[in-house]
PDB file of C-alpha atoms in Angstrom:
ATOM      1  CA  UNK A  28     -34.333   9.249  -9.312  1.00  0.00           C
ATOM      2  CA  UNK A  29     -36.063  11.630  -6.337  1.00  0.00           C
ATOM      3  CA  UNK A  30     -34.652  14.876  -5.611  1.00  0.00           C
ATOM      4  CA  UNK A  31     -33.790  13.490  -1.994  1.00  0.00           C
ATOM      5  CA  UNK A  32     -31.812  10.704  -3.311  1.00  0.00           C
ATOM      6  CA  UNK A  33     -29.600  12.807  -5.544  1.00  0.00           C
ATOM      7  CA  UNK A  34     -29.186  15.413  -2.363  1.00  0.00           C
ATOM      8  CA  UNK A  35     -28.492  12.761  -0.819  1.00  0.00           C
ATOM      9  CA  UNK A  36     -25.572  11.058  -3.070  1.00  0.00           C
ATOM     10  CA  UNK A  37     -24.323  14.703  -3.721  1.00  0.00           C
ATOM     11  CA  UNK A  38     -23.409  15.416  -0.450  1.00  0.00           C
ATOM     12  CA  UNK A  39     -21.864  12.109   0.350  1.00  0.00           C
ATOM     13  CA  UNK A  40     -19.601  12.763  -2.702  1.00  0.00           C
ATOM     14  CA  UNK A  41     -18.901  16.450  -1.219  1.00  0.00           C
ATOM     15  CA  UNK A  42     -18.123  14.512   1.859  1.00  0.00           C
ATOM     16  CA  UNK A  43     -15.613  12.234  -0.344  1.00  0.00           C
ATOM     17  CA  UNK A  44     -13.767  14.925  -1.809  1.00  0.00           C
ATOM     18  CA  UNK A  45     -13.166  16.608   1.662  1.00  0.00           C
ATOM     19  CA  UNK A  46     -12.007  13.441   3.042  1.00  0.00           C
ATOM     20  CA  UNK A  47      -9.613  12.824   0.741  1.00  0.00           C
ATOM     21  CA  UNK A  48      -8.541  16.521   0.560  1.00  0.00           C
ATOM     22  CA  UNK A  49      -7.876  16.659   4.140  1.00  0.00           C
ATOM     23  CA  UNK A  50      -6.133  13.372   4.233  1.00  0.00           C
ATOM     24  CA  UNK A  51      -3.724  13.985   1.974  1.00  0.00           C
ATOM     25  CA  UNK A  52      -2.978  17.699   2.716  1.00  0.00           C
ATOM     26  CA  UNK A  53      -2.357  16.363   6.913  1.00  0.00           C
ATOM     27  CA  UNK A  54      -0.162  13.638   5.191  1.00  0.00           C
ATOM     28  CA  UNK A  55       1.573  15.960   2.670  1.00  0.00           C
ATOM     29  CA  UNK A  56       2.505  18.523   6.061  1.00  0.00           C
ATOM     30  CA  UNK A  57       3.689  15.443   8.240  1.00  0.00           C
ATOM     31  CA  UNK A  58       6.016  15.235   5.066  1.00  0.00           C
ATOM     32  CA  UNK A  59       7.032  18.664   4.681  1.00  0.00           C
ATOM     33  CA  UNK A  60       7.717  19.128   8.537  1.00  0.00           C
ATOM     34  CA  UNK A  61       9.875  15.883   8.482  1.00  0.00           C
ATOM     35  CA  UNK A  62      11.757  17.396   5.461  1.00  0.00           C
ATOM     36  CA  UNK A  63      12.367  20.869   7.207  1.00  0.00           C
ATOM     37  CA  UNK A  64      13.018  19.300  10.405  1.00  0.00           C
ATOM     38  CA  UNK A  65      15.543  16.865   8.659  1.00  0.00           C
ATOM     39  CA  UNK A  66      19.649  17.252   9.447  1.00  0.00           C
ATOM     40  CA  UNK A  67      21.949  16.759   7.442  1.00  0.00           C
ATOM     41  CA  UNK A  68      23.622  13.297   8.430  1.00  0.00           C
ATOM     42  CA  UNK A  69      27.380  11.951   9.493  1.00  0.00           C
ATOM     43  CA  UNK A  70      27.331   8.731   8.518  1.00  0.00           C
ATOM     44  CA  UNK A  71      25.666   5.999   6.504  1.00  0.00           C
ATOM     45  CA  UNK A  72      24.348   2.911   8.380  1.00  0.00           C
ATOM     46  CA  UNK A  73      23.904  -0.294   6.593  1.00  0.00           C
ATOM     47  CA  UNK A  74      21.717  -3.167   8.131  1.00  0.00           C
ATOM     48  CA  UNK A  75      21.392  -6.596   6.471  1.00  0.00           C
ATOM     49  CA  UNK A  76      19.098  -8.970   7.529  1.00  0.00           C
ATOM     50  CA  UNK A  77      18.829  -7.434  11.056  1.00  0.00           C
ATOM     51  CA  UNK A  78      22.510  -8.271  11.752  1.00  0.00           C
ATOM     52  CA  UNK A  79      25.198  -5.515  13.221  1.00  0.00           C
ATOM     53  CA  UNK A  80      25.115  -2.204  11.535  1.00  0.00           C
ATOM     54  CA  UNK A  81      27.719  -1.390   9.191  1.00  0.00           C
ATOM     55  CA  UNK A  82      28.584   2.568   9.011  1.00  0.00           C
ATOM     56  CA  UNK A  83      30.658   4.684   6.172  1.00  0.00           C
ATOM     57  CA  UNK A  84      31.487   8.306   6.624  1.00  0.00           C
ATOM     58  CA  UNK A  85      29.427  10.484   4.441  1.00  0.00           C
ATOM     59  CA  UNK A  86      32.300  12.729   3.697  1.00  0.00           C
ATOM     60  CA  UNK A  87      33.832   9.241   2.376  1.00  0.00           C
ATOM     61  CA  UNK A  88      33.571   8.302  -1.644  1.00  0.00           C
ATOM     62  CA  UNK A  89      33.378   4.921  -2.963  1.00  0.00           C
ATOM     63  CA  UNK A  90      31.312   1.576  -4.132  1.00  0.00           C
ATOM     64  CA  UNK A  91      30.573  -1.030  -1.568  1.00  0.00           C
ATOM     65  CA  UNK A  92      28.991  -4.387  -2.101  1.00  0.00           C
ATOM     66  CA  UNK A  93      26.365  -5.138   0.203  1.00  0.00           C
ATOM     67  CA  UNK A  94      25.460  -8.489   1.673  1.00  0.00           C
ATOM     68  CA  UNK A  95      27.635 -10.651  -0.800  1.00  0.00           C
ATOM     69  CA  UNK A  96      26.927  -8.180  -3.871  1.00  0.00           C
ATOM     70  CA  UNK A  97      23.570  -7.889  -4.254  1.00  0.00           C
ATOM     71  CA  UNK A  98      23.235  -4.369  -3.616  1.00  0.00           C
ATOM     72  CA  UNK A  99      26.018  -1.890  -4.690  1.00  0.00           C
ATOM     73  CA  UNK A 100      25.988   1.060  -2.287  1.00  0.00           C
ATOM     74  CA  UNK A 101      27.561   4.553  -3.428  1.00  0.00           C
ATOM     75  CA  UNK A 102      28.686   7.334  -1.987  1.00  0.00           C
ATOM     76  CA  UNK A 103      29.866  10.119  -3.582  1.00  0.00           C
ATOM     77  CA  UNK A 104      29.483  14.287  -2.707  1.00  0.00           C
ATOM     78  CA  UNK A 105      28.029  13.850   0.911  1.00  0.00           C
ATOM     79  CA  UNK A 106      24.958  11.651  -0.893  1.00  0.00           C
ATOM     80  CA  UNK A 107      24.178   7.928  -0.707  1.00  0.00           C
ATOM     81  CA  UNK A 108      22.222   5.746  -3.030  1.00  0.00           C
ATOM     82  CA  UNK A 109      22.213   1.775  -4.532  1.00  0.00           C
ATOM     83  CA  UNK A 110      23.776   1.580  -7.923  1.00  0.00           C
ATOM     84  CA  UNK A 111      22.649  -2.016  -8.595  1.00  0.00           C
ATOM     85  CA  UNK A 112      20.812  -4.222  -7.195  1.00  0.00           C
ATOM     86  CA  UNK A 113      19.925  -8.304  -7.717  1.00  0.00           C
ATOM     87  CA  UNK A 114      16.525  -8.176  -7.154  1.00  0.00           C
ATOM     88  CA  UNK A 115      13.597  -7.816  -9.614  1.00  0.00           C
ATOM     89  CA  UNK A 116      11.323  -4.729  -8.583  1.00  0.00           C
ATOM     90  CA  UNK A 117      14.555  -2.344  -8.185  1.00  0.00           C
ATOM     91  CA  UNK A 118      12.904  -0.247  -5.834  1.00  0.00           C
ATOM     92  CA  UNK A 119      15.654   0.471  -4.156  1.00  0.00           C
ATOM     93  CA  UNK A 120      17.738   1.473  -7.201  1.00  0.00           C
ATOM     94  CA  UNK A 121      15.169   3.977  -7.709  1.00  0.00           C
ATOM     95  CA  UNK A 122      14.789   5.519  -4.153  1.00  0.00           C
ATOM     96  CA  UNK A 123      16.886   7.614  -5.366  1.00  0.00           C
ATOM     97  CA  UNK A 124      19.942  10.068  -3.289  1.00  0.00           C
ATOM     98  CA  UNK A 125      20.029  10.080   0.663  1.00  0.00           C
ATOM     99  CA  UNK A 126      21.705  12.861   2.922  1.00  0.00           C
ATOM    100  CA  UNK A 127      19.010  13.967   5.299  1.00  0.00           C
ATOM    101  CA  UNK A 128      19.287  12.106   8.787  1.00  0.00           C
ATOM    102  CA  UNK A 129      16.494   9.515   8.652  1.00  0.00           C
ATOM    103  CA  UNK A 130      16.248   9.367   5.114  1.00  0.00           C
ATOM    104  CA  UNK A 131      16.591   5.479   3.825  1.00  0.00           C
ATOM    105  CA  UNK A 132      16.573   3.174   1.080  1.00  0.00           C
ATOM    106  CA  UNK A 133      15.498  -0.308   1.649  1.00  0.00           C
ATOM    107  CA  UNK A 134      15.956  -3.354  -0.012  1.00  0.00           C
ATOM    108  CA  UNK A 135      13.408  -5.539   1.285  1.00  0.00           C
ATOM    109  CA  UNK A 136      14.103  -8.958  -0.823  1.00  0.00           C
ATOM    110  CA  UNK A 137      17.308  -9.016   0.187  1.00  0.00           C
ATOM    111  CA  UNK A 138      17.080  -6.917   3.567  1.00  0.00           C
ATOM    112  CA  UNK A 139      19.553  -4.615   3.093  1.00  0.00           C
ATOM    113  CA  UNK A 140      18.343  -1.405   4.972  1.00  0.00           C
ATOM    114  CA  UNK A 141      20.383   1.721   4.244  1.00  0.00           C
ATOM    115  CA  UNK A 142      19.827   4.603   6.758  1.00  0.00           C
ATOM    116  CA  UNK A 143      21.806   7.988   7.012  1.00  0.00           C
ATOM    117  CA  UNK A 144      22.249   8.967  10.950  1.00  0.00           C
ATOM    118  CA  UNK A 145      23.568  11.725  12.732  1.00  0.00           C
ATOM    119  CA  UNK A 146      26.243   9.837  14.394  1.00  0.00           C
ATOM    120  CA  UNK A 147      28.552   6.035  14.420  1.00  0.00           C
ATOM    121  CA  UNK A 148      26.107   3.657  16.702  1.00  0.00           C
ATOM    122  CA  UNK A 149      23.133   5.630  16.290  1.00  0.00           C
TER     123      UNK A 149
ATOM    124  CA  UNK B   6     -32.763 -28.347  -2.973  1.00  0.00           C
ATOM    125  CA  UNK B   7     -32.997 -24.213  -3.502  1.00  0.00           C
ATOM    126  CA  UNK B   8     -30.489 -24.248  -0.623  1.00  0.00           C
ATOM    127  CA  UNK B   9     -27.957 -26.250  -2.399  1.00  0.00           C
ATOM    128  CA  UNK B  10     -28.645 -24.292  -5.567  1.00  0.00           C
ATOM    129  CA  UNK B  11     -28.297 -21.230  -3.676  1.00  0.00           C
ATOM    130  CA  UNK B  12     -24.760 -22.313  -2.435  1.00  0.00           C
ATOM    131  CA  UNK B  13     -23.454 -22.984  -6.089  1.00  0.00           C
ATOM    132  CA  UNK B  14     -24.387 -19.813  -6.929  1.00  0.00           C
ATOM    133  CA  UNK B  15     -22.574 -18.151  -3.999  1.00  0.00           C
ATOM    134  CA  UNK B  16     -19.402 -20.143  -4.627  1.00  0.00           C
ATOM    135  CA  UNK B  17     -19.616 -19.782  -8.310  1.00  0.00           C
ATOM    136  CA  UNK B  18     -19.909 -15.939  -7.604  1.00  0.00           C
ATOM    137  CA  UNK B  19     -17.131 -15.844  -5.169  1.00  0.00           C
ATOM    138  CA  UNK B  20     -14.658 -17.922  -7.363  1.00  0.00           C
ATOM    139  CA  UNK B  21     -15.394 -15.599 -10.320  1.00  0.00           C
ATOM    140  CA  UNK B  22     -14.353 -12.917  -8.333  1.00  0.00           C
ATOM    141  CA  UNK B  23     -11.746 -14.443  -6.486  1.00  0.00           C
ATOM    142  CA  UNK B  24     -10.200 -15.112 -10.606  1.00  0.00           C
ATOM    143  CA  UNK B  25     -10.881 -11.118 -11.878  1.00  0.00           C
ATOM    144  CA  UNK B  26      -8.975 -10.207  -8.431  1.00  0.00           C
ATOM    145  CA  UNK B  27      -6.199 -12.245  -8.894  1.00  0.00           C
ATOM    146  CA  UNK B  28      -5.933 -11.561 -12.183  1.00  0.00           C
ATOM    147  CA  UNK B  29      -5.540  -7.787 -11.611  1.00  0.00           C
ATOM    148  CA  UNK B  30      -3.216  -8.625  -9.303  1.00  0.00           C
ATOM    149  CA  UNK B  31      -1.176 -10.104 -11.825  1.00  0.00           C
ATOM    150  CA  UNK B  32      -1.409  -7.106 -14.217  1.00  0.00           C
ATOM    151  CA  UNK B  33      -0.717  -4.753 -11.439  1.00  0.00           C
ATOM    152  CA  UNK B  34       2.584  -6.840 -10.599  1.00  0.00           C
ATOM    153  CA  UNK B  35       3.599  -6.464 -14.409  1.00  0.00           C
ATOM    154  CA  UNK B  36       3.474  -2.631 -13.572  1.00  0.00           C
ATOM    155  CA  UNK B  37       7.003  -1.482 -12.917  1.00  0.00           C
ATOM    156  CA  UNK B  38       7.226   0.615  -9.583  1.00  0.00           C
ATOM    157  CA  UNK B  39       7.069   3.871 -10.531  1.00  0.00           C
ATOM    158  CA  UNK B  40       7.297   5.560  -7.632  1.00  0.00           C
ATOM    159  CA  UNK B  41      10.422   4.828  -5.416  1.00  0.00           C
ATOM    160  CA  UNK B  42       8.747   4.073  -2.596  1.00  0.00           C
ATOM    161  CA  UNK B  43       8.070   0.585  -1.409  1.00  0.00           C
ATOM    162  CA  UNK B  44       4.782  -0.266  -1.364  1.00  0.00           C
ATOM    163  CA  UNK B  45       3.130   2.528  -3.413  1.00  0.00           C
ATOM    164  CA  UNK B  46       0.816   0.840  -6.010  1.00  0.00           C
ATOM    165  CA  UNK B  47      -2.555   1.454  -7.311  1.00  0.00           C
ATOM    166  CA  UNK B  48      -4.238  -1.638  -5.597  1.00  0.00           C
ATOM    167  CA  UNK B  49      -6.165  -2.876  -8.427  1.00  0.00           C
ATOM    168  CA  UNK B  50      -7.465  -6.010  -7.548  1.00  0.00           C
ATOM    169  CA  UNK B  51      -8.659  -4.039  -4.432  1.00  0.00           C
ATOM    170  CA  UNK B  52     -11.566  -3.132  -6.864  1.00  0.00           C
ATOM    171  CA  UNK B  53     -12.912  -6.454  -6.170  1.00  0.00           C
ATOM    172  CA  UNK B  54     -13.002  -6.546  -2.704  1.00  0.00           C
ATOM    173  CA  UNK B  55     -14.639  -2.934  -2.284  1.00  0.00           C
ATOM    174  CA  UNK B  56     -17.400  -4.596  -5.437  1.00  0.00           C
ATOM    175  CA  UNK B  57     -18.027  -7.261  -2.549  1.00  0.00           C
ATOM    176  CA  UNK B  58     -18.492  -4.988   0.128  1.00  0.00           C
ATOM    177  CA  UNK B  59     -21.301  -3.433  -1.738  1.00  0.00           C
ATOM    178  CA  UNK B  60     -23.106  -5.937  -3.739  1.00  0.00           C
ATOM    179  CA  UNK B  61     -22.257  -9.329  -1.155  1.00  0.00           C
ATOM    180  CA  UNK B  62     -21.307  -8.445   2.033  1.00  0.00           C
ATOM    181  CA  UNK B  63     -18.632  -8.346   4.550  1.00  0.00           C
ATOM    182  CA  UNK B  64     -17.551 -12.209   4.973  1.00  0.00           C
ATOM    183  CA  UNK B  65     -17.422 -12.433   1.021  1.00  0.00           C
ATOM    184  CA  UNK B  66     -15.374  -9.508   0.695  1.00  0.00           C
ATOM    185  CA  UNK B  67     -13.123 -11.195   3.344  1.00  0.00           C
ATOM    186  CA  UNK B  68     -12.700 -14.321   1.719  1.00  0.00           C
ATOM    187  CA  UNK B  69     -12.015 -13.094  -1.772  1.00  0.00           C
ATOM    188  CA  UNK B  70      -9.539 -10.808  -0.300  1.00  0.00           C
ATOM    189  CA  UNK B  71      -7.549 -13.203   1.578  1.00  0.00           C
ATOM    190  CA  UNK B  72      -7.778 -15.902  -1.370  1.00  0.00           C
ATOM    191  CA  UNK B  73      -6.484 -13.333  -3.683  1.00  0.00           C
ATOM    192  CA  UNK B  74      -3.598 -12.374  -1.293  1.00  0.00           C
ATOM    193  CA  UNK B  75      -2.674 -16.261  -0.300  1.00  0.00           C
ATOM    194  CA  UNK B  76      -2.911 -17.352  -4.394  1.00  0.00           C
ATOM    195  CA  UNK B  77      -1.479 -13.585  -5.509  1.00  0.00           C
ATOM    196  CA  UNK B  78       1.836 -14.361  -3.096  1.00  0.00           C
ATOM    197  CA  UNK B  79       2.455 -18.365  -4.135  1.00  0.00           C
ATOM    198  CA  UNK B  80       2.136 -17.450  -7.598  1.00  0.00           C
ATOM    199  CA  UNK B  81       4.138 -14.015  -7.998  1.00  0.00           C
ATOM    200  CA  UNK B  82       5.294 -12.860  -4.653  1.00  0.00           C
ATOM    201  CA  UNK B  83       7.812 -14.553  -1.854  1.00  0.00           C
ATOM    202  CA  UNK B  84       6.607 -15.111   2.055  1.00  0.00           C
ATOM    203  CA  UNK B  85       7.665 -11.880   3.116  1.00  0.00           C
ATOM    204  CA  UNK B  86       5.711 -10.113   0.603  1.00  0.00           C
ATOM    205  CA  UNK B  87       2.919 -12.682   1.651  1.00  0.00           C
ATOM    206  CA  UNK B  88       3.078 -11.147   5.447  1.00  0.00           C
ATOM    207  CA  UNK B  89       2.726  -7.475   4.104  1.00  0.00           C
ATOM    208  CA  UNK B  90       0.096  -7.992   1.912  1.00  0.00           C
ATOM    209  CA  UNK B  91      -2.123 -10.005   4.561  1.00  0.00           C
ATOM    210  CA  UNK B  92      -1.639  -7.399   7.252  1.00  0.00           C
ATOM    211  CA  UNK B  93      -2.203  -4.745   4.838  1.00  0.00           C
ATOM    212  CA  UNK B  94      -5.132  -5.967   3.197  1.00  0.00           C
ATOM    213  CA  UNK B  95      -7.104  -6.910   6.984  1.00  0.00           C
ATOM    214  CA  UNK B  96      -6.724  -3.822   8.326  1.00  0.00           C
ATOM    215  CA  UNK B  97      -7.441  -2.321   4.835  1.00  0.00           C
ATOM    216  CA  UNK B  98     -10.564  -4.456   4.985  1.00  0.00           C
ATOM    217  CA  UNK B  99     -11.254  -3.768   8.758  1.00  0.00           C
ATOM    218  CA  UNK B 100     -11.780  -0.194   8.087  1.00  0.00           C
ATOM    219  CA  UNK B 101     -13.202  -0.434   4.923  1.00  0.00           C
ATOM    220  CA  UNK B 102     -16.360  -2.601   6.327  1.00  0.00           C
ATOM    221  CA  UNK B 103     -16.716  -0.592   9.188  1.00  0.00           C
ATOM    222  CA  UNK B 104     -16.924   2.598   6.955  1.00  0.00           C
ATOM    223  CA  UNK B 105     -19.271   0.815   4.982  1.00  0.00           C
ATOM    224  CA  UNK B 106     -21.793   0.001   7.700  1.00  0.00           C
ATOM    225  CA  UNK B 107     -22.100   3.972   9.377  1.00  0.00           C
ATOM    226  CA  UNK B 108     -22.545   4.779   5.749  1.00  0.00           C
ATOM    227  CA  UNK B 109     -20.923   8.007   6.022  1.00  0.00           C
ATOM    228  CA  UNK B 110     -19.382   8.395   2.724  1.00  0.00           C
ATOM    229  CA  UNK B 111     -19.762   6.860  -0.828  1.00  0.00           C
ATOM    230  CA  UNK B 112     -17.839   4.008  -2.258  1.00  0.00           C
ATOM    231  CA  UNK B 113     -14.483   6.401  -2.954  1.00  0.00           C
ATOM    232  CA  UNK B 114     -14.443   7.407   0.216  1.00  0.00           C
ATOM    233  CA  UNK B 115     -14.167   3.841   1.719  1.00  0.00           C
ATOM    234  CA  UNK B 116     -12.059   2.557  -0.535  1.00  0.00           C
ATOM    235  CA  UNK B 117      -9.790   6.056   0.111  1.00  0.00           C
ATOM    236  CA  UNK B 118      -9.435   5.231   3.565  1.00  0.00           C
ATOM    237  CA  UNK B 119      -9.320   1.888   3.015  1.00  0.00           C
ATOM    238  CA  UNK B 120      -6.063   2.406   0.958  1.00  0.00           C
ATOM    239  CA  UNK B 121      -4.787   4.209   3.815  1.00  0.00           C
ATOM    240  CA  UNK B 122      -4.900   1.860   6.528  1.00  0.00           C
ATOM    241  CA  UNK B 123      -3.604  -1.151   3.871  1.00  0.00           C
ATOM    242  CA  UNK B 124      -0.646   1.312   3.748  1.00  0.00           C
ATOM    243  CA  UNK B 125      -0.025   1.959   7.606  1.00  0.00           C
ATOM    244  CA  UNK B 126      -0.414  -1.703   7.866  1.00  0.00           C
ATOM    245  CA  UNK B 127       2.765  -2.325   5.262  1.00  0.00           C
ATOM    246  CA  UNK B 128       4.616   0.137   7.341  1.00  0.00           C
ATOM    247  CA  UNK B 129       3.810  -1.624  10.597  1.00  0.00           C
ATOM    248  CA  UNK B 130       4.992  -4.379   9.418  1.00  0.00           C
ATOM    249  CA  UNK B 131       7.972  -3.119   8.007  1.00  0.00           C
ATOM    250  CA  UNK B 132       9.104  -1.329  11.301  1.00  0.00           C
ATOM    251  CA  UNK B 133       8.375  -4.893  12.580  1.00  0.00           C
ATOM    252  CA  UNK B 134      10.662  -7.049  10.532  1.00  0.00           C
ATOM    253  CA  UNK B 135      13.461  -4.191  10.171  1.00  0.00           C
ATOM    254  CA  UNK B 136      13.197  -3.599  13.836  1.00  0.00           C
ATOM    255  CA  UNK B 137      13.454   0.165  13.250  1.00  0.00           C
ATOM    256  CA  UNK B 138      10.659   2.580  14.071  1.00  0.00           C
ATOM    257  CA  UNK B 139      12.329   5.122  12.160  1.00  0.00           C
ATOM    258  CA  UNK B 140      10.867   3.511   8.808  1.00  0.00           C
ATOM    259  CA  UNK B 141       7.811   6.144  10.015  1.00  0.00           C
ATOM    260  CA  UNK B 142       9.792   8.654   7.848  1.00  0.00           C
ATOM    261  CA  UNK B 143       7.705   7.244   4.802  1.00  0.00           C
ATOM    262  CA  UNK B 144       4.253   6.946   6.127  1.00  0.00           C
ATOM    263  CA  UNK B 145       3.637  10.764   5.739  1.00  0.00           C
ATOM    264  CA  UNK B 146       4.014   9.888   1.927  1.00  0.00           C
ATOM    265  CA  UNK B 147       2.181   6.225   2.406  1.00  0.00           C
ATOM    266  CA  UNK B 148      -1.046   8.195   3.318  1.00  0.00           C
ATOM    267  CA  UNK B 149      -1.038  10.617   0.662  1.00  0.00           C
ATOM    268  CA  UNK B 150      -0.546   7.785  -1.535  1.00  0.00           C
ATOM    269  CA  UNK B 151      -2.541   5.490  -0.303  1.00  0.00           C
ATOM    270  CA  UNK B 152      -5.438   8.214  -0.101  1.00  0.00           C
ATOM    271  CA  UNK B 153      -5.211   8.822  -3.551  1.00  0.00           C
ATOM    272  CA  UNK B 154      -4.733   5.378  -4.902  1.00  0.00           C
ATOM    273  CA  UNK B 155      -7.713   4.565  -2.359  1.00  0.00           C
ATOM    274  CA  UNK B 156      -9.744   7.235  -4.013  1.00  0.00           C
ATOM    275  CA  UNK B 157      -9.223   6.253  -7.734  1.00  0.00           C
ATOM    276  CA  UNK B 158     -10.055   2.859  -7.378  1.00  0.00           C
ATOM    277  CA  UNK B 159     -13.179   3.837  -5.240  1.00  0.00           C
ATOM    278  CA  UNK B 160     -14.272   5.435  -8.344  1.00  0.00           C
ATOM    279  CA  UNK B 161     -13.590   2.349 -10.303  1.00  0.00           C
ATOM    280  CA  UNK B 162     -15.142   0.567  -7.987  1.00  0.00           C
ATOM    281  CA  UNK B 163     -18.318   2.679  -7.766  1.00  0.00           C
ATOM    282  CA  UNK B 164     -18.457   2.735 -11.662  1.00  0.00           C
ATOM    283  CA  UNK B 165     -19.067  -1.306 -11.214  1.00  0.00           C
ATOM    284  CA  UNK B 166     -21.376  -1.207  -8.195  1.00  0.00           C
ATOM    285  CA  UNK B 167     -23.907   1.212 -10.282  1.00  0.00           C
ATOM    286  CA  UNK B 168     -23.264  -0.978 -13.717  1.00  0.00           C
ATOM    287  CA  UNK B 169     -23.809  -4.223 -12.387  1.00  0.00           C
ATOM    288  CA  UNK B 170     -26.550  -3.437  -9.440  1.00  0.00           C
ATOM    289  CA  UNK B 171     -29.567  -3.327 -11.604  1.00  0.00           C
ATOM    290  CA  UNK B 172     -27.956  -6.511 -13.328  1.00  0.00           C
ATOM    291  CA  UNK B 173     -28.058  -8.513 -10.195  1.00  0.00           C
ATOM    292  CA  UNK B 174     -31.226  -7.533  -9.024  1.00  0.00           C
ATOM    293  CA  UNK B 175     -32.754  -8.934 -12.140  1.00  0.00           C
ATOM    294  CA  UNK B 176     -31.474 -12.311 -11.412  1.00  0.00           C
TER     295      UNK B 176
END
């Protein structure tokens, strides 16, 4: 191989690295300005299928079956988060505990969209 | 007669691939989500596509990608993921092939970005069918991930390009 062609493939692989450097740092601040920016929410607002939104206090406690029972929402110490759910890739089982406004756990084979807002009919 | 035998070999080619791509796409859907956010996964079958863009060209790439997607979805996926995946993988492609032509960066690059914009394109569509806009709470973390999954298999990808080049060239 010539000297030019290795310059050549070294500096396009710099040129990688930065790119992907800089990428993910400018997505990593979007996140961390969203998570300092981020209120603590009121209520949590449940959406199935696009239909009316449902809303439970966040102060409240207690298990809720969503959309017939195939998501199990909980809500316990100010945090939300699906217990069980019917469908296969349990993704939103795994999403883990919501309190910040904004924050959300979907379900998207079933279309159950959980969302925690500041206030009822946000 | 070295036209037809040209075509065989382009469509022989172009199913082989279209079977390795779906078949990672298979593995990759035996892959339990590890990461709690929808639509955060390695991409392997993109592999394939970013191997077309280098050693075929653009309208192969495109047809092996939206073969894998339209067989990938009847076989293990549902409509809805069907409509993610297509959007996600054109604009994934979109960029990807334009990258490729200014020849800016190498293959990881390409397929880094291209990982990127597959990702935006899941969210658009998301914010589409959910109605909600706010669903841009995730894509901070959808371009970090998709930038790094991008990356990785960009190296896989290039790994193939420089194996099987000098392969090809003797045929």
């Amino acid at each position: 191989m010539n000297s030019d062609l290795k310059e050549e493939r070294s500096s396009r692989i710099f040129r990688d690295i930065t790119l992907v450097f800089a990428v993910a740092f400018v997505g990593l601040f979007i996140y961390l300005i969203t998570l300092i920016t981020a209120k603590p929410g009121g209520y949590v607002k449940v959406t199935i299928d696009n239909g009316t939104p449902i809303y439970y206090s966040l102060s409240s406690r207690g298990d809720y079956q969503l959309n017939g029972g195939t998501n199990t929402l909980v809500i316990s110490g100010g945090k939300a988060f699906i217990k069980d759910a019917d469908c296969p890739d349990k993704v939103c089982e795994n999403s883990g505990k919501i309190s910040r406004v904004g924050e959300r756990v979907v379900c998207l084979p079933n279309r159950v969209y959980v969302e925690i807002v500041e206030e009822r009919g946000d | 007669m070295k036209k037809i035998k040209l075509d065989v070999r382009r469509t022989v080619t172009l199913s082989l691939l279209v079977s390795v791509a779906l078949m990672l796409s298979y593995v990759e859907s035996l892959i339990p989500p590890f990461i709690a956010i929808p639509g955060v996964k390695i991409g392997l079958a993109n592999s394939v596509t970013v191997f077309a863009l280098y050693l075929l060209n653009i309208r192969s790439a495109v047809i092996i990608s939206v073969l894998r997607v339209s067989l990938a979805s009847l076989l293990f996926g549902s409509p809805v993921t069907f409509v993610y995946s297509i959007v996600g993988a054109a604009l994934s492609i979109l960029v990807m092939a334009l990258l490729r032509r200014a020849d800016f960066f190498s293959a990881i690059g390409v397929s880094a970005l291209g990982g990127v914009a597959h990702n935006l394109g899941q969210v658009a569509v998301a914010a589409l069918i959910m109605e909600n806009a706010g669903l841009l709470y995730y894509f901070s973390l959808l371009i970090v991930a998709g930038v790094v999954a991008g990356a990785a298999i960009g190296v896989i990808s290039a790994l193939l390009v420089s194996k099987i080049e000098p392969i090809i060239k003797k045929l």
